[in-house]
Amino acid sequence: MASPYRSLPSVDRFLSDDRILRLVSSYSREAVLDLVKAQLDDTRRAITSGAEAPALDELVDAIEARASAQWSPWPAPIINATGVILHTNLGRAPLSHEATEAARLAATGYSDLELDLHTGRRGSRQAYIGSLLCQLTGAEAAIVVNNNAAAILLGLAAIAAGKEVIVSRGEAIEIGGGFRIPDVLRQSGAILVEVGTTNRTYVRDFEAAITEDTGAFLSAHASNFRVTGFTHSPELSELVEAGRQRGIIVLHDLGSGCLLDTSRYGLAHEPTPQESVRAGAGLAFFSGDKLLGGPQAGIVVGKQHLIDVVSKHPLARAVRIDKLSIAALSATLLHYIKQEAEEKVPVWRMIAMPLSRLEATSRRWSEALGPRASVADSLSTIGGGSLPGETLPSRVVSIDTTGYRGGAEVLAQRLREGRPPIVGRIEDERILIDPRTVLPEDEEALLRGVRQALS
Ligand SMILES: *Cc1c(COP(=O)(O)O)cnc(C)c1O
């Protein structure tokens, strides 16, 4: 009997196949040959374990699938129908049109990123963005780095390395992704001194822990959990006052970097950088891509002499922000200067979206999607380590999966594997599609995708 491997086409045979030649012209001969060989290896292994030798066409199908899985541009855009506005797994904040355009321009050509056009001398990539941040927060100075985790590491290293940093036990927290305040403190070279208890800490606990070696008080906003009931934590202004008498700086990790008042939208009040500056924090740290609604970035605002020390620390260069992000961030900050954030910054447009509009959209979509779809009450959330437990009432499309083969899990998978992928929420064997987080330009693709997955 002839060996089943014998019936496998040779590598040369593949190179005369039309579809393989098309792949060669899209990618390269070398790259496609590697795929062909990898496919043949896998097929031989399958034959050894008893599989039949596949036909040439099937092998080419598999090679095409490999090419598209390995070499498609990534990350792929998806439609976020979860109603979670800042979804870390989905890339946090979508950018405004202006921010995207600014990043595109910075990416495409050359720019005056570090050139003073007036003098022709070297300029600073921090000067312009720093001035916008000072206008918006009232701070004396600012510096922007790669992300907030880096900003905190840099700030602690510059201000408190080798010194004691006093933190409330209730704020020695983990942010997520392995970022823990005590670990970052140690990495910075500072020495953690925890005071108070998990639920109650007073200013006097901080005062009692002060020694000659105290470098700073650190206050971290509990951004992804809530402690309720019998709790107490000192006001930032109380810490500042207690520190002032002994020459101790207060560092404030705000987390989100929310410049607008969330209570106007029926949400709990999220502390703002402006409040932190007003209360007298030496340095306040926050993210660019949470409630600020911009690109990934870490922002530090505060007193001039402290920002000077931070800027000169060697780590500042190691955590420098890149030009695409700084361009997108400056465009995002301009929306706040022009007081148009609610209309232009996508996360704020989503937060501010009126229920009547969500209702109308869900009604339209549910009519377009047929008998399985109906309009239901639900809740959108902020997500992304901001306003834990806070929700916004929403009106969503609910897709009933009764009788759908495989149920809600399979439908959700088909939606995720569609083009573009759609991510919804599963609740009681239903798929919920929340229009709040779907960008207006994605409406048609969403309806097409859901119809296809249902068919
Ligand atoms: C999210 C968060 C961080 C980390 O910010 P990144 O920009 O993700 O690095 C730090 N501290 C707090 C309180 C946060 O919520």
Coordinates of C-alpha atoms and ligand atoms in Angstrom, one line a residue:
M1 CA 0.0 0.0 0.0
A2 CA 1.3 3.4 -0.9
S3 CA 2.2 5.7 2.0
P4 CA -0.6 8.2 2.6
Y5 CA 2.1 11.0 2.8
R6 CA 2.8 10.2 -0.9
S7 CA -0.6 11.7 -1.9
L8 CA 0.3 15.1 -0.3
P9 CA 1.2 17.7 -2.9
S10 CA 4.8 18.8 -3.1
V11 CA 5.8 22.3 -2.0
D12 CA 6.4 23.1 -5.7
R13 CA 2.8 22.0 -6.6
F14 CA 1.5 24.7 -4.1
L15 CA 3.6 27.3 -5.9
S16 CA 1.6 26.8 -9.1
D17 CA -1.7 27.2 -7.3
D18 CA -3.6 30.4 -8.2
R19 CA -4.7 31.1 -4.7
I20 CA -1.2 30.5 -3.2
L21 CA 0.3 32.8 -5.9
R22 CA -2.2 35.5 -4.8
L23 CA -0.9 35.1 -1.2
V24 CA 2.7 35.3 -2.5
S25 CA 1.9 38.6 -4.2
S26 CA 0.2 40.0 -1.1
Y27 CA 2.9 38.9 1.3
S28 CA 6.1 37.4 0.1
R29 CA 7.4 34.1 -1.3
E30 CA 9.4 33.3 1.8
A31 CA 6.6 34.0 4.2
V32 CA 4.1 32.0 2.3
L33 CA 6.5 29.1 1.9
D34 CA 6.9 29.0 5.7
L35 CA 3.1 28.7 5.9
V36 CA 3.0 25.9 3.3
K37 CA 5.7 23.9 5.2
A38 CA 4.0 24.5 8.5
Q39 CA 0.7 23.3 7.1
L40 CA 2.3 20.2 5.5
D41 CA 4.0 19.4 8.9
D42 CA 0.7 19.6 10.7
T43 CA -1.0 17.5 8.0
R44 CA 1.6 14.7 8.2
R45 CA 1.2 14.6 12.0
A46 CA -2.6 14.4 11.5
I47 CA -2.1 11.5 9.0
T48 CA 0.2 9.7 11.5
S49 CA -2.7 9.8 14.0
G50 CA -5.0 8.3 11.5
A51 CA -6.5 11.2 9.5
E52 CA -7.1 10.9 5.8
A53 CA -4.8 12.9 3.4
P54 CA -6.7 16.1 2.5
A55 CA -7.1 17.3 -1.1
L56 CA -5.0 20.2 -2.4
D57 CA -8.0 22.6 -2.2
E58 CA -8.5 21.9 1.5
L59 CA -4.8 22.5 2.2
V60 CA -4.9 25.8 0.4
D61 CA -8.0 26.8 2.4
A62 CA -6.1 26.1 5.6
I63 CA -3.1 28.1 4.4
E64 CA -5.3 31.0 3.5
A65 CA -6.8 30.9 7.0
R66 CA -3.3 30.8 8.5
A67 CA -2.2 33.8 6.5
S68 CA -5.2 35.9 7.5
A69 CA -4.9 34.8 11.2
Q70 CA -1.2 35.6 11.4
W71 CA -0.9 38.6 9.2
S72 CA -4.0 40.8 9.5
P73 CA -3.4 44.2 10.9
W74 CA -3.9 44.2 14.6
P75 CA -5.6 45.2 16.9
A76 CA -8.8 44.8 14.9
P77 CA -11.5 47.4 15.4
I78 CA -14.5 46.0 17.2
I79 CA -18.0 47.2 18.1
N80 CA -18.4 47.6 21.8
A81 CA -22.1 46.9 22.6
T82 CA -21.4 46.1 26.2
G83 CA -22.5 49.4 27.7
V84 CA -19.1 49.5 29.6
I85 CA -17.8 52.9 28.5
L86 CA -14.1 52.4 29.6
H87 CA -13.4 48.8 28.9
T88 CA -9.7 48.0 29.6
N89 CA -9.8 44.8 27.4
L90 CA -11.3 46.9 24.5
G91 CA -8.7 49.6 24.7
R92 CA -10.3 52.1 27.1
A93 CA -11.3 55.5 25.7
P94 CA -12.1 55.9 22.0
L95 CA -10.6 59.2 20.8
S96 CA -12.4 62.2 19.3
H97 CA -12.2 62.9 15.6
E98 CA -9.8 65.8 16.4
A99 CA -7.5 63.7 18.6
T100 CA -7.4 60.9 16.0
E101 CA -6.5 63.5 13.3
A102 CA -3.8 65.1 15.4
A103 CA -2.2 61.6 16.0
R104 CA -2.4 60.9 12.3
L105 CA -0.7 64.1 11.4
A106 CA 2.0 63.6 14.0
A107 CA 2.5 60.1 12.7
T108 CA 2.6 60.9 9.0
G109 CA 5.1 63.7 8.8
Y110 CA 7.6 65.7 10.8
S111 CA 6.5 68.1 13.5
D112 CA 7.7 70.7 15.9
L113 CA 7.6 68.2 18.7
E114 CA 10.9 69.4 20.1
L115 CA 11.8 72.5 18.1
D116 CA 11.1 76.1 19.0
L117 CA 10.0 77.6 15.7
H118 CA 10.7 81.1 16.9
T119 CA 14.3 80.7 18.0
G120 CA 15.1 77.6 15.9
R121 CA 16.5 76.0 19.0
R122 CA 15.6 72.8 20.7
G123 CA 12.2 73.0 22.4
S124 CA 10.4 70.8 25.0
R125 CA 7.7 68.3 24.1
Q126 CA 6.2 69.2 27.5
A127 CA 5.8 72.9 27.2
Y128 CA 2.6 73.2 25.2
I129 CA 0.8 70.3 26.8
G130 CA 1.9 71.6 30.2
S131 CA 0.4 75.0 29.6
L132 CA -2.9 73.4 28.6
L133 CA -2.9 71.3 31.8
C134 CA -2.2 74.3 34.0
Q135 CA -5.0 76.2 32.4
L136 CA -7.4 73.4 33.0
T137 CA -6.4 72.4 36.5
G138 CA -5.0 75.6 38.0
A139 CA -1.7 73.9 38.7
E140 CA 1.7 75.7 38.5
A141 CA 3.3 73.0 36.3
A142 CA 2.8 69.6 34.7
I143 CA 4.5 66.8 33.0
V144 CA 3.1 64.0 30.9
V145 CA 4.5 60.5 30.6
N146 CA 3.6 57.1 29.2
N147 CA 0.8 56.1 31.6
N148 CA -0.3 56.8 35.2
A149 CA 1.5 53.8 36.6
A150 CA 4.8 55.2 35.2
A151 CA 3.8 58.7 36.4
I152 CA 3.4 57.4 40.0
L153 CA 6.7 55.4 39.9
L154 CA 8.5 58.4 38.5
G155 CA 7.0 60.8 41.1
L156 CA 7.8 58.5 44.0
A157 CA 11.3 57.9 42.8
A158 CA 12.0 61.6 42.3
I159 CA 10.4 62.9 45.5
A160 CA 10.7 60.0 48.0
A161 CA 13.4 57.5 47.1
G162 CA 15.1 56.4 50.4
K163 CA 12.4 58.1 52.4
E164 CA 9.3 57.0 54.2
V165 CA 6.0 57.4 52.4
I166 CA 2.9 57.3 54.7
V167 CA -0.1 55.6 53.2
S168 CA -3.5 54.8 54.7
R169 CA -3.9 51.0 55.1
G170 CA -7.2 51.3 53.2
E171 CA -5.4 52.8 50.2
A172 CA -2.5 50.3 49.9
I173 CA -4.5 49.0 47.0
E174 CA -4.2 47.0 43.8
I175 CA -5.4 48.8 40.7
G176 CA -5.4 45.8 38.4
G177 CA -3.0 44.1 36.0
G178 CA -0.7 43.6 39.0
F179 CA -0.2 47.2 39.8
R180 CA -0.1 47.5 43.6
I181 CA 0.7 50.7 45.4
P182 CA 3.0 48.9 48.0
D183 CA 5.0 47.3 45.1
V184 CA 5.3 50.5 43.1
L185 CA 6.5 52.3 46.3
R186 CA 9.2 49.7 46.9
Q187 CA 10.3 49.8 43.2
S188 CA 10.7 53.5 43.5
G189 CA 13.1 53.1 46.4
A190 CA 10.6 54.7 48.9
I191 CA 9.8 52.9 52.1
L192 CA 6.1 52.2 52.7
V193 CA 4.6 53.1 56.1
E194 CA 1.0 52.0 56.4
V195 CA -1.2 53.7 59.0
G196 CA -4.7 53.4 60.2
T197 CA -7.0 50.4 59.5
T198 CA -8.6 49.0 56.4
N199 CA -11.9 51.0 56.9
R200 CA -10.9 53.9 59.1
T201 CA -7.9 56.2 59.0
Y202 CA -7.6 59.7 60.4
V203 CA -5.2 62.6 59.9
R204 CA -3.8 61.9 63.4
D205 CA -2.7 58.5 62.2
F206 CA -0.5 60.2 59.5
E207 CA 0.7 62.8 62.0
A208 CA 1.7 60.1 64.5
A209 CA 3.8 58.2 61.9
I210 CA 5.9 61.2 60.9
T211 CA 9.6 60.7 61.5
E212 CA 12.8 62.5 60.3
D213 CA 12.7 60.2 57.4
T214 CA 9.2 61.0 56.1
G215 CA 9.3 62.0 52.5
A216 CA 5.6 62.3 51.6
F217 CA 2.0 61.4 52.3
L218 CA 0.5 59.4 49.6
S219 CA -3.3 59.3 49.0
A220 CA -4.6 56.9 46.3
H221 CA -8.1 57.1 45.1
A222 CA -10.0 53.7 45.5
S223 CA -10.9 53.7 41.8
N224 CA -12.1 50.1 41.3
F225 CA -13.8 49.2 44.6
R226 CA -15.9 50.7 47.3
V227 CA -15.7 50.4 51.0
T228 CA -19.0 51.3 52.6
G229 CA -20.4 51.5 56.1
F230 CA -18.2 52.3 59.0
T231 CA -15.5 54.1 57.2
H232 CA -13.3 57.2 57.4
S233 CA -10.5 58.6 55.4
P234 CA -9.0 62.1 55.8
E235 CA -9.8 64.8 53.4
L236 CA -6.9 65.7 51.0
S237 CA -6.9 69.3 52.5
E238 CA -6.5 67.9 56.0
L239 CA -3.5 65.9 54.9
V240 CA -2.1 69.0 53.1
E241 CA -2.5 71.0 56.3
A242 CA -1.0 68.3 58.5
G243 CA 1.9 68.0 56.1
R244 CA 2.5 71.7 55.7
Q245 CA 3.4 72.2 59.4
R246 CA 6.1 69.6 59.1
G247 CA 7.3 70.3 55.5
I248 CA 5.8 67.1 54.1
I249 CA 4.4 66.9 50.6
V250 CA 1.1 65.3 49.7
L251 CA 1.1 63.1 46.6
H252 CA -2.3 62.3 45.2
D253 CA -3.1 59.4 42.9
L254 CA -6.5 60.3 41.4
G255 CA -6.7 57.4 39.0
S256 CA -9.1 58.6 36.4
G257 CA -8.3 62.2 35.6
C258 CA -11.9 63.4 35.4
L259 CA -12.1 67.1 34.5
L260 CA -15.9 67.4 34.5
D261 CA -18.3 67.0 37.4
T262 CA -19.8 63.5 37.2
S263 CA -22.6 64.4 39.6
R264 CA -24.2 66.4 36.8
Y265 CA -25.0 63.0 35.1
G266 CA -26.5 61.3 38.1
L267 CA -23.2 59.6 39.0
A268 CA -21.3 59.8 42.3
H269 CA -18.8 62.6 42.4
E270 CA -15.4 61.6 41.0
P271 CA -12.5 63.6 42.5
T272 CA -11.0 66.0 39.9
P273 CA -7.4 67.2 39.4
Q274 CA -8.7 70.8 39.9
E275 CA -9.9 69.9 43.4
S276 CA -6.7 68.2 44.1
V277 CA -4.7 71.2 43.1
R278 CA -7.0 73.5 45.0
A279 CA -6.6 71.4 48.1
G280 CA -2.8 72.0 47.9
A281 CA -1.5 68.6 46.8
G282 CA 2.2 68.8 45.9
L283 CA 1.6 66.5 42.9
A284 CA -1.5 64.9 41.5
F285 CA -1.3 61.9 39.2
F286 CA -3.9 60.7 36.7
S287 CA -4.5 58.7 33.4
G288 CA -5.1 60.1 30.0
D289 CA -7.3 57.3 28.8
K290 CA -9.9 56.9 31.5
L291 CA -12.5 59.7 32.2
L292 CA -10.3 62.2 30.5
G293 CA -11.2 60.4 27.3
G294 CA -7.8 60.7 25.6
P295 CA -4.9 58.4 24.7
Q296 CA -2.9 56.3 27.1
A297 CA -0.9 58.8 29.1
G298 CA 0.2 59.5 32.7
I299 CA -0.3 63.1 33.8
V300 CA 1.3 64.8 36.8
V301 CA 0.2 68.3 37.8
G302 CA 1.4 70.3 40.8
K303 CA 3.9 72.7 42.3
Q304 CA 6.5 74.0 40.0
H305 CA 9.5 73.1 42.2
L306 CA 8.3 69.5 42.5
I307 CA 7.6 69.1 38.7
D308 CA 11.1 70.4 38.1
V309 CA 12.5 67.6 40.3
V310 CA 10.4 65.0 38.6
S311 CA 11.3 66.2 35.1
K312 CA 15.0 66.0 35.8
H313 CA 14.9 62.5 37.2
P314 CA 16.5 59.9 34.9
L315 CA 13.4 57.8 34.9
A316 CA 11.5 60.6 33.2
R317 CA 13.3 59.8 29.9
A318 CA 12.6 56.1 30.4
V319 CA 8.8 56.7 30.7
R320 CA 8.6 59.5 28.1
I321 CA 5.4 59.9 26.2
D322 CA 5.5 59.3 22.4
K323 CA 4.5 61.9 19.8
L324 CA 1.3 60.2 18.7
S325 CA -0.1 60.1 22.2
I326 CA 1.0 63.6 23.0
A327 CA -0.7 64.9 19.8
A328 CA -3.9 63.1 20.7
L329 CA -3.7 64.3 24.2
S330 CA -3.3 67.9 23.3
A331 CA -6.3 67.7 20.9
T332 CA -8.3 66.1 23.7
L333 CA -7.4 68.8 26.2
L334 CA -8.4 71.5 23.7
H335 CA -12.0 70.1 23.8
Y336 CA -12.0 71.0 27.5
I337 CA -10.6 74.4 26.9
K338 CA -13.3 75.1 24.4
Q339 CA -15.9 73.6 26.7
E340 CA -17.1 71.2 24.1
A341 CA -16.0 67.9 25.8
E342 CA -19.5 66.7 26.3
E343 CA -20.2 66.9 22.5
K344 CA -16.7 65.9 21.2
V345 CA -15.0 63.5 23.6
P346 CA -16.6 60.1 23.0
V347 CA -16.6 58.9 26.6
W348 CA -18.5 62.1 27.7
R349 CA -20.9 61.9 24.8
M350 CA -21.7 58.4 26.0
I351 CA -22.1 59.4 29.6
A352 CA -24.3 62.4 28.6
M353 CA -26.4 60.4 26.1
P354 CA -30.1 61.0 27.1
L355 CA -32.3 58.0 27.8
S356 CA -34.8 59.2 25.1
R357 CA -32.1 58.8 22.5
L358 CA -31.0 55.4 23.7
E359 CA -34.7 54.4 23.7
A360 CA -35.2 55.6 20.1
T361 CA -32.0 53.9 18.9
S362 CA -32.9 50.6 20.6
R363 CA -36.4 50.7 19.1
R364 CA -35.1 51.3 15.6
W365 CA -32.5 48.5 15.9
S366 CA -34.9 46.1 17.5
E367 CA -37.4 46.6 14.6
A368 CA -34.6 46.1 12.1
L369 CA -33.4 42.9 13.8
G370 CA -36.7 41.0 13.8
P371 CA -38.8 38.9 16.2
R372 CA -36.0 37.8 18.6
A373 CA -35.2 41.4 19.4
S374 CA -37.0 43.7 21.8
V375 CA -36.2 46.8 23.9
A376 CA -35.3 46.3 27.5
D377 CA -34.2 48.4 30.5
S378 CA -30.6 47.9 31.5
L379 CA -27.6 49.6 33.1
S380 CA -24.5 51.0 31.5
T381 CA -21.3 51.3 33.6
I382 CA -18.3 53.5 33.5
G383 CA -15.7 50.7 33.9
G384 CA -12.0 51.0 33.5
G385 CA -11.2 51.7 37.2
S386 CA -13.6 54.7 37.5
L387 CA -16.7 55.1 39.6
P388 CA -17.0 51.5 40.8
G389 CA -20.6 50.4 41.3
E390 CA -21.9 53.5 39.6
T391 CA -24.4 52.9 36.7
L392 CA -26.3 54.9 34.2
P393 CA -29.9 53.8 33.3
S394 CA -30.0 52.6 29.7
R395 CA -32.4 51.2 27.1
V396 CA -30.9 48.3 25.2
V397 CA -31.8 45.7 22.5
S398 CA -32.4 42.4 24.1
I399 CA -32.0 39.3 21.9
D400 CA -33.8 36.2 23.0
T401 CA -31.8 33.1 22.2
T402 CA -34.6 30.6 23.0
G403 CA -34.3 27.8 20.3
Y404 CA -31.0 29.3 19.0
R405 CA -28.7 26.4 18.6
G406 CA -26.0 26.6 21.3
G407 CA -27.8 29.4 23.1
A408 CA -26.5 32.8 24.2
E409 CA -22.9 31.6 24.5
V410 CA -22.7 30.5 20.9
L411 CA -24.5 33.6 19.6
A412 CA -22.0 35.7 21.6
Q413 CA -19.1 33.8 20.1
R414 CA -20.5 34.2 16.5
L415 CA -20.8 37.9 17.2
R416 CA -17.3 38.1 18.5
E417 CA -16.0 36.2 15.5
G418 CA -17.9 38.3 12.9
R419 CA -16.4 41.1 10.8
P420 CA -16.2 43.5 12.5
P421 CA -16.4 41.6 15.8
I422 CA -19.3 42.7 18.0
V423 CA -19.0 42.3 21.8
G424 CA -22.3 42.4 23.7
R425 CA -23.4 41.3 27.2
I426 CA -25.0 38.0 28.1
E427 CA -27.8 38.1 30.7
D428 CA -30.2 35.3 31.4
E429 CA -29.8 33.6 28.0
R430 CA -30.2 36.9 26.3
I431 CA -27.7 39.0 24.4
L432 CA -27.9 42.7 25.3
I433 CA -26.8 45.3 22.9
D434 CA -26.3 48.7 24.6
P435 CA -26.4 51.5 22.0
R436 CA -24.6 53.9 24.5
T437 CA -21.2 52.5 23.6
V438 CA -21.7 51.9 19.9
L439 CA -20.2 54.7 17.8
P440 CA -22.8 56.3 15.4
E441 CA -20.7 55.3 12.3
D442 CA -20.9 51.6 13.4
E443 CA -24.7 51.3 13.3
E444 CA -25.0 49.7 9.9
A445 CA -22.1 47.2 10.5
L446 CA -23.7 46.3 13.9
L447 CA -27.1 45.5 12.4
R448 CA -25.6 43.6 9.5
G449 CA -23.4 41.6 12.0
V450 CA -26.2 40.7 14.3
R451 CA -28.5 39.7 11.5
Q452 CA -25.8 37.5 10.1
A453 CA -25.0 35.8 13.4
L454 CA -28.7 35.2 13.9
S455 CA -29.3 33.7 10.5
Ligands
LIG1 C1 -5.9 53.2 36.6 C2 -5.2 53.6 37.8 C3 -3.8 53.7 37.8 C4 -3.0 53.2 36.6 O1 -3.1 54.1 35.5 P1 -2.7 53.7 34.1 O2 -2.8 54.9 33.3 O3 -3.5 52.5 33.7 O4 -1.2 53.2 34.2 C5 -3.2 54.1 38.9 N1 -3.9 54.5 40.0 C6 -5.2 54.5 40.1 C7 -5.9 54.9 41.3 C8 -5.9 54.0 38.9 O5 -7.3 54.0 39.0

